[in-house]
Coordinates of C-alpha atoms and ligand atoms in Angstrom, one line a residue:
X184 CA -13.1 22.0 12.9
X185 CA -9.8 20.2 12.7
X186 CA -10.4 17.1 10.7
X187 CA -8.4 13.9 10.4
X188 CA -9.1 12.0 7.2
X189 CA -7.9 8.4 6.9
X190 CA -6.7 7.0 3.6
X191 CA -6.2 3.2 3.5
X192 CA -3.6 1.6 1.3
X193 CA -6.2 0.5 -1.3
X194 CA -7.9 4.0 -1.4
X195 CA -5.5 5.8 -3.7
X196 CA -8.2 7.6 -5.7
X197 CA -6.8 11.0 -6.7
X198 CA -10.1 12.0 -8.3
X199 CA -12.0 11.7 -5.0
X200 CA -13.8 14.9 -4.1
X201 CA -11.8 15.2 -0.9
X202 CA -8.9 16.4 -2.9
X203 CA -10.7 19.0 -5.0
X204 CA -9.5 21.8 -2.8
X205 CA -6.7 22.3 -0.2
X206 CA -8.0 22.9 3.3
X207 CA -5.5 23.6 6.0
X208 CA -8.0 22.3 8.7
X209 CA -7.8 18.9 7.1
X210 CA -5.0 16.4 7.5
X211 CA -4.7 13.2 5.6
X212 CA -3.2 10.2 7.3
X213 CA -1.6 7.1 5.8
X214 CA -0.4 4.2 7.9
X215 CA 1.9 1.4 7.0
X216 CA 0.9 -1.1 9.7
X217 CA 1.7 -4.6 11.0
X218 CA -2.1 -5.0 11.4
X219 CA -2.3 -4.9 7.6
X220 CA 0.9 -6.8 6.8
X221 CA 0.3 -9.6 9.2
X222 CA -3.4 -10.7 9.0
X223 CA -2.2 -13.4 6.5
X224 CA 1.2 -14.2 5.2
X225 CA 1.7 -11.9 2.2
X226 CA 3.7 -12.1 -0.9
X227 CA 6.6 -9.6 -0.7
X228 CA 5.5 -7.7 -3.8
X229 CA 2.1 -7.1 -2.4
X230 CA 3.5 -5.4 0.7
X231 CA 6.1 -3.5 -1.3
X232 CA 3.6 -2.4 -4.0
X233 CA 1.0 -1.1 -1.6
X234 CA 3.5 0.8 0.5
X235 CA 5.3 2.2 -2.5
X236 CA 2.0 3.4 -4.0
X237 CA 0.9 4.9 -0.7
X238 CA 4.1 6.8 -0.4
X239 CA 3.8 8.1 -4.0
X240 CA 0.2 9.1 -3.5
X241 CA 1.0 10.9 -0.2
X242 CA 3.8 12.8 -1.9
X243 CA 1.5 13.9 -4.7
X244 CA -1.0 15.2 -2.1
X245 CA 1.7 17.1 -0.3
X246 CA 3.0 18.6 -3.5
X247 CA -0.5 20.0 -4.1
X248 CA -0.5 21.6 -0.7
X249 CA -2.6 19.2 1.3
X250 CA -1.5 18.4 4.9
X251 CA -0.3 14.8 5.2
X252 CA 0.6 12.7 8.2
X253 CA 2.5 9.6 7.1
X254 CA 3.4 6.7 9.5
X255 CA 6.1 4.6 7.9
X256 CA 6.4 1.0 8.9
X257 CA 9.6 1.6 10.9
X258 CA 8.5 4.9 12.5
X259 CA 9.0 4.5 16.3
X260 CA 5.8 6.5 16.8
X261 CA 3.8 4.0 14.7
X262 CA 1.7 1.8 17.1
X263 CA 1.1 -0.6 14.2
X264 CA -2.7 -0.8 14.7
X265 CA -5.3 1.3 13.0
X266 CA -7.3 2.5 16.0
X267 CA -4.3 2.9 18.3
X268 CA -2.7 5.2 15.7
X269 CA -5.8 7.2 15.2
X270 CA -6.3 7.6 19.0
X271 CA -2.7 8.9 19.3
X272 CA -3.1 11.4 16.4
X273 CA -6.4 12.7 17.7
X274 CA -4.9 13.4 21.1
X275 CA -1.6 14.8 19.8
X276 CA -3.1 17.1 17.1
X277 CA -6.4 17.9 18.9
X278 CA -8.6 16.8 16.0
X279 CA -12.3 17.2 16.5
X280 CA -13.6 15.3 13.5
X281 CA -12.6 12.0 12.0
X282 CA -13.5 10.9 8.5
X283 CA -12.8 7.9 6.3
X284 CA -13.9 6.3 3.0
X285 CA -16.0 3.1 3.0
X286 CA -13.5 0.2 3.4
X287 CA -13.8 -2.6 0.8
X288 CA -13.1 -5.3 3.4
X289 CA -15.6 -6.4 6.0
X290 CA -12.8 -6.7 8.6
X291 CA -11.9 -3.0 8.3
X292 CA -15.4 -1.8 7.9
X293 CA -16.4 -3.5 11.1
X294 CA -13.3 -2.2 12.9
X295 CA -13.8 1.4 11.9
X296 CA -17.6 1.2 12.5
X297 CA -17.1 -0.1 16.0
X298 CA -14.3 2.4 16.7
X299 CA -16.3 5.4 15.6
X300 CA -19.2 4.4 17.9
X301 CA -16.7 4.8 20.8
X302 CA -15.2 8.1 19.6
X303 CA -16.0 11.3 21.5
X304 CA -15.4 13.5 18.4
X305 CA -17.6 13.5 15.3
X306 CA -17.0 10.9 12.7
X307 CA -18.3 10.2 9.2
X308 CA -17.9 7.6 6.4
X309 CA -17.8 8.7 2.7
X310 CA -18.1 6.7 -0.5
X311 CA -14.8 5.8 -2.0
X312 CA -16.3 6.9 -5.3
X313 CA -14.8 3.9 -7.1
X314 CA -17.4 1.3 -7.7
X315 CA -20.2 1.3 -10.3
X316 CA -22.7 -0.4 -8.1
X317 CA -23.5 0.1 -4.4
X318 CA -22.5 -2.6 -1.8
X319 CA -26.1 -3.7 -1.5
X320 CA -27.2 -3.7 -5.2
X321 CA -26.5 -7.4 -5.9
X322 CA -28.1 -8.6 -2.7
X323 CA -31.2 -6.5 -3.5
X324 CA -31.4 -7.7 -7.1
X325 CA -31.5 -11.4 -6.0
X326 CA -33.3 -11.1 -2.7
X327 CA -35.2 -14.3 -1.9
X328 CA -33.6 -16.2 -4.8
X329 CA -31.6 -19.4 -4.3
X330 CA -29.6 -19.1 -7.5
X331 CA -27.9 -15.8 -8.4
X332 CA -26.7 -15.1 -11.9
X333 CA -24.0 -12.7 -12.9
X334 CA -25.4 -12.3 -16.4
X335 CA -28.7 -10.8 -15.0
X336 CA -26.7 -8.2 -13.0
X337 CA -24.3 -7.5 -15.9
X338 CA -27.1 -6.7 -18.4
X339 CA -28.6 -4.3 -15.9
X340 CA -25.1 -2.6 -15.5
X341 CA -24.7 -2.3 -19.2
X342 CA -28.0 -0.5 -19.4
X343 CA -27.4 1.6 -16.3
X344 CA -24.0 2.9 -17.5
X345 CA -24.9 2.8 -21.2
X346 CA -22.0 0.6 -22.1
X347 CA -22.1 -1.1 -25.6
X348 CA -25.7 -0.1 -25.8
X349 CA -27.8 1.1 -28.8
X350 CA -30.7 3.2 -27.8
X351 CA -33.6 3.4 -30.3
X352 CA -36.7 5.5 -29.6
X353 CA -38.6 2.7 -27.9
X354 CA -36.0 0.1 -27.2
X355 CA -32.5 -0.5 -25.7
X356 CA -30.4 -3.1 -27.5
X357 CA -26.9 -4.5 -26.8
X358 CA -24.4 -3.4 -29.5
X359 CA -24.2 -6.2 -32.1
X360 CA -27.5 -7.7 -31.0
X361 CA -25.9 -9.9 -28.4
X362 CA -25.1 -9.4 -24.7
X363 CA -22.3 -11.9 -24.5
X364 CA -19.7 -13.2 -26.9
X365 CA -18.2 -15.7 -24.4
X366 CA -18.3 -18.6 -26.9
X367 CA -15.8 -16.8 -29.1
X368 CA -13.2 -16.6 -26.3
X369 CA -12.0 -20.1 -26.2
X370 CA -8.8 -20.5 -28.3
X371 CA -5.7 -22.3 -27.3
X372 CA -2.4 -20.4 -28.0
X373 CA 0.1 -22.0 -30.3
X374 CA 2.8 -19.3 -30.1
X375 CA 1.1 -16.8 -32.5
X376 CA 0.4 -13.9 -32.1
X377 CA 3.6 -13.4 -30.2
X378 CA 3.4 -12.8 -26.5
X379 CA 3.3 -9.0 -25.6
X380 CA 6.4 -7.4 -24.2
X381 CA 6.4 -6.6 -20.5
X382 CA 6.0 -2.9 -20.8
X383 CA 5.3 -2.2 -17.1
X384 CA 7.3 0.5 -15.4
X385 CA 10.5 -0.4 -13.5
X386 CA 11.4 0.9 -10.0
X387 CA 14.3 0.4 -7.6
X388 CA 12.5 -0.2 -4.2
X389 CA 15.4 -1.7 -2.3
X390 CA 15.5 0.9 0.4
X391 CA 11.8 0.5 1.1
X392 CA 12.1 -3.3 1.0
X393 CA 15.0 -3.1 3.5
X394 CA 12.9 -1.1 5.9
X395 CA 10.0 -3.6 5.6
X396 CA 12.4 -6.5 6.4
X397 CA 14.1 -4.6 9.2
X398 CA 10.7 -4.0 10.8
X399 CA 10.3 -7.8 11.1
X400 CA 7.4 -8.2 8.6
X401 CA 7.2 -11.8 7.4
X402 CA 6.5 -12.5 3.7
X403 CA 7.1 -15.0 0.9
X404 CA 7.8 -14.9 -2.8
X405 CA 10.4 -12.8 -4.7
X406 CA 10.2 -9.1 -3.8
X407 CA 11.8 -8.1 -7.1
X408 CA 12.7 -4.9 -5.1
X409 CA 15.6 -3.9 -7.4
X410 CA 13.4 -4.1 -10.5
X411 CA 9.8 -3.7 -9.2
X412 CA 7.4 -3.9 -12.1
X413 CA 3.9 -3.0 -10.9
X414 CA 2.5 0.5 -11.5
X415 CA 2.5 2.5 -8.3
X416 CA 1.2 5.8 -9.5
X417 CA -1.8 6.9 -11.5
X418 CA 0.4 8.1 -14.3
X419 CA 2.1 4.7 -14.5
X420 CA -1.2 2.9 -14.3
X421 CA -2.8 5.0 -17.1
X422 CA 0.2 4.5 -19.4
X423 CA 0.1 0.7 -18.7
X424 CA -3.6 0.7 -19.5
X425 CA -3.1 2.5 -22.8
X426 CA -0.5 0.0 -23.9
X427 CA -2.9 -2.8 -23.1
X428 CA -5.8 -1.3 -25.0
X429 CA -3.7 -0.4 -28.1
X430 CA -1.6 -3.5 -28.4
X431 CA -3.0 -6.4 -26.4
X432 CA -6.8 -6.1 -26.1
X433 CA -7.3 -7.2 -29.7
X434 CA -6.1 -10.7 -28.6
X435 CA -7.6 -10.7 -25.1
X436 CA -10.9 -12.4 -25.9
X437 CA -9.5 -15.1 -28.1
X438 CA -6.9 -16.3 -25.7
X439 CA -8.6 -15.5 -22.4
X440 CA -8.6 -19.1 -21.3
X441 CA -5.3 -20.1 -22.9
X442 CA -2.2 -21.2 -20.8
X443 CA 1.4 -21.8 -21.8
X444 CA 4.8 -22.7 -20.4
X445 CA 6.1 -19.9 -22.6
X446 CA 4.0 -17.0 -21.1
X447 CA 3.0 -16.1 -17.6
X448 CA 0.5 -13.4 -18.6
X449 CA -0.7 -14.4 -22.0
X450 CA -2.9 -11.5 -23.3
X451 CA -4.2 -10.5 -19.9
X452 CA -4.2 -6.8 -18.9
X453 CA -2.3 -6.9 -15.5
X454 CA -4.5 -4.0 -14.4
X455 CA -6.0 -5.6 -11.3
X456 CA -3.5 -4.1 -8.9
X457 CA -3.9 -0.6 -10.2
X458 CA -7.7 -1.0 -10.2
X459 CA -8.0 -2.5 -6.7
X460 CA -5.9 0.2 -5.1
X461 CA -7.9 2.7 -7.1
X462 CA -5.2 4.3 -9.1
X463 CA -7.6 3.5 -12.0
X464 CA -11.3 3.9 -12.1
X465 CA -13.3 1.0 -13.6
X466 CA -15.4 3.3 -15.8
X467 CA -12.3 4.8 -17.5
X468 CA -11.0 1.3 -18.2
X469 CA -14.4 0.3 -19.6
X470 CA -14.7 3.4 -21.7
X471 CA -11.2 2.9 -23.1
X472 CA -12.1 -0.6 -24.3
X473 CA -15.5 0.6 -25.7
X474 CA -13.7 3.5 -27.6
X475 CA -11.3 1.0 -29.0
X476 CA -14.2 -1.0 -30.5
X477 CA -16.0 2.2 -31.7
X478 CA -12.8 3.3 -33.6
X479 CA -12.5 -0.2 -35.1
X480 CA -9.3 -1.0 -33.3
X481 CA -10.7 -4.2 -31.6
X482 CA -13.5 -6.5 -32.4
X483 CA -16.8 -6.4 -30.5
X484 CA -16.1 -9.8 -28.9
X485 CA -12.7 -8.6 -27.6
X486 CA -14.1 -5.4 -26.2
X487 CA -17.3 -7.0 -24.7
X488 CA -15.3 -9.9 -23.2
X489 CA -13.0 -7.6 -21.4
X490 CA -15.7 -5.1 -20.3
X491 CA -17.8 -8.1 -18.9
X492 CA -14.9 -8.9 -16.5
X493 CA -14.9 -5.4 -15.0
X494 CA -18.5 -4.1 -15.3
X495 CA -19.9 -7.6 -14.7
X496 CA -17.7 -9.9 -12.7
X497 CA -15.8 -7.4 -10.6
X498 CA -18.9 -5.5 -9.5
X499 CA -20.9 -8.7 -9.1
X500 CA -18.3 -10.4 -6.9
X501 CA -18.2 -7.4 -4.7
X502 CA -22.0 -7.4 -4.3
X503 CA -21.9 -11.2 -3.4
X504 CA -19.3 -10.4 -0.8
X505 CA -21.3 -7.6 0.9
X506 CA -24.5 -9.6 0.8
X507 CA -23.0 -12.6 2.5
X508 CA -20.4 -11.4 5.0
X509 CA -19.4 -12.2 7.6
X510 CA -20.7 -15.8 7.4
X511 CA -19.5 -16.3 3.9
X512 CA -15.9 -17.0 4.9
X513 CA -16.9 -20.1 6.9
X514 CA -18.8 -22.0 4.2
X515 CA -17.5 -25.4 3.3
X516 CA -20.2 -27.2 1.3
X517 CA -18.2 -30.4 0.7
X518 CA -16.7 -30.5 4.2
X519 CA -13.2 -30.4 2.8
X520 CA -10.5 -30.5 5.4
X521 CA -7.2 -31.6 3.7
X522 CA -4.3 -29.1 4.5
X523 CA -2.4 -27.4 1.7
X524 CA 0.4 -29.5 0.4
X525 CA 3.9 -28.0 1.1
X526 CA 4.5 -27.4 -2.6
X527 CA 1.9 -24.6 -2.6
X528 CA 4.7 -22.5 -1.0
X529 CA 7.4 -23.6 -3.5
X530 CA 5.9 -24.9 -6.7
X531 CA 8.0 -28.0 -6.4
X532 CA 5.6 -30.6 -7.7
X533 CA 6.0 -32.9 -10.8
X534 CA 2.6 -31.7 -12.0
X535 CA 3.8 -29.3 -14.7
X536 CA 0.6 -27.2 -14.8
X537 CA 0.5 -26.7 -11.1
X538 CA 4.2 -26.1 -10.8
X539 CA 4.1 -23.4 -13.5
X540 CA 1.1 -21.6 -12.0
X541 CA 2.6 -21.6 -8.5
X542 CA 6.2 -20.8 -9.5
X543 CA 5.1 -17.8 -11.6
X544 CA 2.9 -16.6 -8.7
X545 CA 5.9 -16.7 -6.4
X546 CA 8.0 -14.8 -9.0
X547 CA 5.4 -12.2 -10.1
X548 CA 2.7 -12.3 -7.4
X549 CA 0.4 -13.0 -10.4
X550 CA -1.3 -15.8 -12.2
X551 CA -4.1 -15.2 -14.7
X552 CA -7.7 -16.1 -14.1
X553 CA -7.7 -19.5 -15.8
X554 CA -4.6 -20.6 -13.9
X555 CA -6.2 -19.5 -10.6
X556 CA -9.4 -21.3 -11.5
X557 CA -8.6 -24.3 -13.6
X558 CA -5.1 -25.2 -12.3
X559 CA -4.5 -24.4 -8.6
X560 CA -8.2 -24.0 -7.7
X561 CA -9.2 -27.1 -9.7
X562 CA -6.6 -29.2 -8.1
X563 CA -7.5 -28.0 -4.6
X564 CA -11.2 -28.8 -5.1
X565 CA -10.5 -32.2 -6.5
X566 CA -8.0 -33.0 -3.7
X567 CA -10.4 -31.8 -1.0
X568 CA -8.2 -29.0 0.3
X569 CA -9.8 -27.0 3.1
X570 CA -11.3 -23.9 1.4
X571 CA -10.4 -21.6 4.3
X572 CA -6.7 -22.5 4.1
X573 CA -6.9 -22.0 0.4
X574 CA -8.6 -18.7 0.8
X575 CA -5.7 -17.5 3.0
X576 CA -3.2 -18.7 0.4
X577 CA -4.9 -16.8 -2.4
X578 CA -5.3 -13.7 -0.2
X579 CA -1.6 -13.7 0.5
X580 CA 0.0 -14.6 -2.8
X581 CA -1.6 -12.3 -5.3
X582 CA -0.7 -8.6 -5.7
X583 CA -4.4 -7.8 -6.4
X584 CA -5.8 -9.9 -3.5
X585 CA -8.2 -8.0 -1.3
X586 CA -10.8 -10.0 0.5
X587 CA -13.9 -8.5 -1.1
X588 CA -12.8 -9.8 -4.5
X589 CA -10.5 -12.8 -3.5
X590 CA -12.9 -14.5 -1.1
X591 CA -16.0 -15.0 -3.4
X592 CA -13.7 -15.9 -6.3
X593 CA -11.8 -18.5 -4.2
X594 CA -14.5 -19.9 -1.9
X595 CA -17.4 -19.4 -4.2
X596 CA -16.4 -19.6 -7.8
X597 CA -13.4 -21.8 -7.4
X598 CA -14.2 -24.1 -4.5
X599 CA -18.1 -24.2 -4.7
X600 CA -17.8 -23.8 -1.0
X601 CA -21.1 -21.8 -0.9
X602 CA -23.0 -24.7 -2.5
X603 CA -23.5 -23.0 -5.8
X604 CA -24.6 -19.4 -4.9
X605 CA -21.9 -17.9 -7.1
X606 CA -21.0 -20.7 -9.6
X607 CA -23.6 -22.7 -11.4
X608 CA -21.4 -25.8 -11.3
X609 CA -18.0 -26.7 -9.7
X610 CA -15.1 -25.7 -11.9
X611 CA -13.3 -29.0 -12.1
X612 CA -11.7 -30.8 -15.0
X613 CA -9.5 -33.7 -15.8
X614 CA -6.3 -33.4 -17.8
X615 CA -8.3 -33.3 -21.1
X616 CA -9.4 -29.7 -20.5
X617 CA -5.9 -28.6 -19.3
X618 CA -4.4 -30.2 -22.4
X619 CA -6.9 -28.5 -24.7
X620 CA -6.2 -25.1 -23.3
X621 CA -2.4 -25.3 -22.7
X622 CA 0.9 -26.9 -23.6
X623 CA 1.6 -27.9 -20.0
X624 CA 0.9 -31.6 -20.6
X625 CA 3.5 -31.9 -23.4
X626 CA 6.4 -31.6 -20.9
X627 CA 4.9 -33.1 -17.8
X628 CA 6.2 -36.1 -15.9
X629 CA 2.6 -37.4 -15.8
X630 CA 0.7 -38.9 -18.6
X631 CA -2.4 -36.9 -19.4
X632 CA -4.2 -40.0 -21.0
X633 CA -3.7 -42.4 -18.1
X634 CA -6.0 -42.7 -15.1
X635 CA -4.8 -45.5 -12.8
X636 CA -1.1 -46.2 -13.6
X637 CA 1.8 -44.9 -11.5
X638 CA 2.6 -42.1 -14.0
X639 CA -1.1 -41.3 -14.6
X640 CA -2.1 -37.6 -14.4
X641 CA -3.4 -37.1 -10.8
X642 CA -6.2 -34.8 -12.1
X643 CA -7.8 -37.8 -13.9
X644 CA -8.6 -40.1 -11.0
X645 CA -9.3 -37.2 -8.7
X646 CA -11.8 -35.8 -11.2
X647 CA -13.9 -39.0 -11.5
X648 CA -13.6 -39.7 -7.8
X649 CA -14.9 -36.2 -7.0
X650 CA -18.1 -36.8 -9.0
X651 CA -18.5 -40.2 -7.4
X652 CA -17.9 -38.9 -3.9
X653 CA -20.3 -36.0 -4.2
X654 CA -23.0 -37.7 -6.2
X655 CA -25.7 -36.8 -3.6
X656 CA -24.8 -33.1 -3.8
X657 CA -24.2 -32.8 -7.5
X658 CA -25.9 -35.4 -9.6
X659 CA -29.1 -33.4 -10.0
X660 CA -27.3 -30.4 -11.3
X661 CA -28.4 -30.2 -15.0
X662 CA -25.0 -28.5 -16.0
X663 CA -23.1 -31.7 -15.1
X664 CA -25.4 -34.3 -16.4
X665 CA -22.8 -35.4 -18.9
X666 CA -20.3 -36.3 -16.3
X667 CA -22.8 -38.5 -14.5
X668 CA -23.9 -40.1 -17.7
X669 CA -20.2 -41.1 -18.3
X670 CA -19.9 -42.4 -14.8
X671 CA -23.0 -44.5 -15.3
X672 CA -21.3 -46.2 -18.2
X673 CA -18.3 -47.3 -16.0
X674 CA -18.1 -50.7 -14.5
X675 CA -18.1 -51.3 -10.8
X676 CA -14.4 -52.4 -11.0
X677 CA -13.5 -49.3 -12.8
X678 CA -15.2 -47.1 -10.3
X679 CA -13.5 -49.0 -7.4
X680 CA -10.1 -48.6 -9.0
X681 CA -10.6 -44.9 -9.5
X682 CA -11.6 -44.6 -5.8
X683 CA -8.5 -46.5 -4.7
X684 CA -6.2 -44.5 -7.0
X685 CA -7.7 -41.2 -5.6
X686 CA -7.3 -42.4 -2.1
X687 CA -3.6 -43.3 -2.8
X688 CA -3.0 -39.8 -4.2
X689 CA -4.8 -38.2 -1.3
X690 CA -2.6 -40.1 1.3
X691 CA 0.4 -38.0 0.5
X692 CA -0.2 -35.0 -1.7
X693 CA 3.4 -33.8 -1.0
X694 CA 4.7 -36.7 -3.2
X695 CA 3.0 -35.5 -6.3
Ligands
FAD908 P1 -7.7 -9.6 -16.9 O1 -7.9 -11.1 -17.2 O2 -7.0 -8.8 -17.9 O3 -9.2 -9.0 -16.6 C1 -9.4 -7.6 -16.5 C2 -10.0 -7.3 -15.2 O4 -11.3 -7.9 -15.0 C3 -9.2 -7.7 -14.0 O5 -8.1 -6.8 -13.7 C4 -10.3 -7.7 -12.9 O6 -10.4 -6.4 -12.4 C5 -11.5 -8.0 -13.6 N1 -11.9 -9.4 -13.4 C6 -11.7 -10.5 -14.2 N2 -12.2 -11.6 -13.7 C7 -12.7 -11.3 -12.5 C8 -13.3 -12.0 -11.4 N3 -13.6 -13.3 -11.5 N4 -13.6 -11.3 -10.3 C9 -13.4 -10.0 -10.2 N5 -12.8 -9.3 -11.2 C10 -12.5 -9.9 -12.3 N6 -9.2 -10.8 -8.8 C11 -8.7 -9.8 -8.0 O7 -8.7 -8.7 -8.4 N7 -8.2 -10.1 -6.7 C12 -8.1 -11.3 -6.3 O8 -7.7 -11.5 -5.1 C13 -8.6 -12.4 -7.1 N8 -8.6 -13.7 -6.6 C14 -9.0 -14.7 -7.4 C15 -9.0 -16.0 -6.9 C16 -9.4 -17.0 -7.7 C17 -9.4 -18.4 -7.1 C18 -10.0 -16.8 -8.9 C19 -10.5 -17.9 -9.8 C20 -10.0 -15.5 -9.5 C21 -9.5 -14.4 -8.7 N9 -9.6 -13.1 -9.2 C22 -9.1 -12.1 -8.4 C23 -10.2 -12.8 -10.5 C24 -9.1 -12.7 -11.6 O9 -8.4 -13.9 -11.7 C25 -8.2 -11.5 -11.5 O10 -8.9 -10.4 -11.4 C26 -7.3 -11.4 -12.8 O11 -6.6 -12.6 -12.9 C27 -6.4 -10.2 -12.6 O12 -5.5 -10.2 -13.7 P2 -5.7 -9.1 -14.9 O13 -5.7 -7.7 -14.4 O14 -4.6 -9.4 -15.9 O15 -7.1 -9.5 -15.4
SF4_909 FE1 -1.2 -31.1 -15.4 FE2 -1.8 -33.7 -15.7 FE3 -1.2 -32.2 -17.8 FE4 0.6 -32.9 -16.0 S1 -0.5 -34.3 -17.3 S2 0.3 -30.9 -17.0 S3 -0.5 -32.8 -14.1 S4 -3.0 -31.9 -16.5

């Protein structure tokens, strides 16, 4: 058998059993394709990072003696589409078997599944050996239930993988007697402890960037090609992880929700790119955090808070995606249709918080979770931005954005577009929350305390208007009773004025 094995750009798992032994009947193919660069408009660093990592991984396989076929973006033989390229390779090299790893995105899963049904040689899909739960696990756990809860799944995963678990003869207990230390992760940052150094590797990827541009690929954001900072090999990703665990994790939990004009990454790990393209395995990241706790290097709340993101949220989100695709992408619970304001592409808005979150995303292809959720996502939901347009923006701009993880986070968690399957309440806030968790308001052109005046923070009127407008859909939700009790105390004139102010803001979002 002459076998062709496909490796997608986010399947760079060097510990996969495929690579255990060299087999001269097996060729591995990597393809840099317009199909993948063009399905949404991508940040330059996302394209550059994935191609650089693919090239590195292919080079490592070749060095170990594996046969590698590599289609560069500017290769004249590259037909720029997945199935067209495979067809050509099968014909040219007389392969009689085709194999691939389970794609993480529905779009590619569907494409390969359909393609394989039409192939006249044998074909087989293998596990990517990356995730800790199967695609179907979350769907099975919550079958028939209207409300799904991450915490239920997370506890099951802690037990299944024996993470921060104490086993007695007859019982299993979470370490420290508590499953979740979320309440301890809520501090604002006042400049101390000092922001960690950016210890990520540096690379000169100008040659690669030039070839991407010459091939006509469209992108946005700063490519930082001369000094590209994201890890593109397993060695780099592991050393980046070690620095995080040793130096930054102790502060992760405390400042998980904090934001500042002085720091674009706060105490976040910046590992999502390495994880999502599978340079890192989630369990090795989790075990590293657990070991730091066991050896007294970090507190239990810091270790647990970090582990929950990976063992809980990341796996849960993936399960929600697979249980609900392909319909999930079309949900729009509130019927929001407003297009993205132009400043989503430039960051040129007087709203200091939004400007910072967007400008740093254009610069680094990164914003941390609370910026994505409580700044850009919060604004979009309050302003009634179309969730599908927003989904495409998030999918394009972040270096770690792959649809299986981006879509449920954007459409479900951030926009409540699924009507509350993923989030128990809409994540919206007025300026009060943003001011509590950041220093953005201190240097903002808008006044965080005002609601109706010309210089009033737009979040304030939009926030109260959002609850008024969607009363029929939200007022029975017990988690937002407080907001409705406050609304009930407002006079009819006050409510009318808020409505009018929100309408005036909504008339031209580009002016904000
Ligand atoms: P840290 O804050 O250091 O967290 C550690 C790890 O936990 C992350 O690397 C990630 O793997 C995992 N994690 C944390 N929160 C989540 C979550 N909600 N869902 C899944 N995994 C999580 N994450 C992506 O990987 N890709 C995306 O495209 C993406 N889009 C998002 C869009 C929106 C609107 C929101 C609100 C969140 C999104 N997230 C996404 C989740 C989260 O914001 C990022 O994983 C995180 O910011 C990555 O940075 P980090 O590695 O420094 O994470
Ligand atoms: Fe953002 Fe409003 Fe604060 Fe300005 S005042 S930073 S717009 S929350």
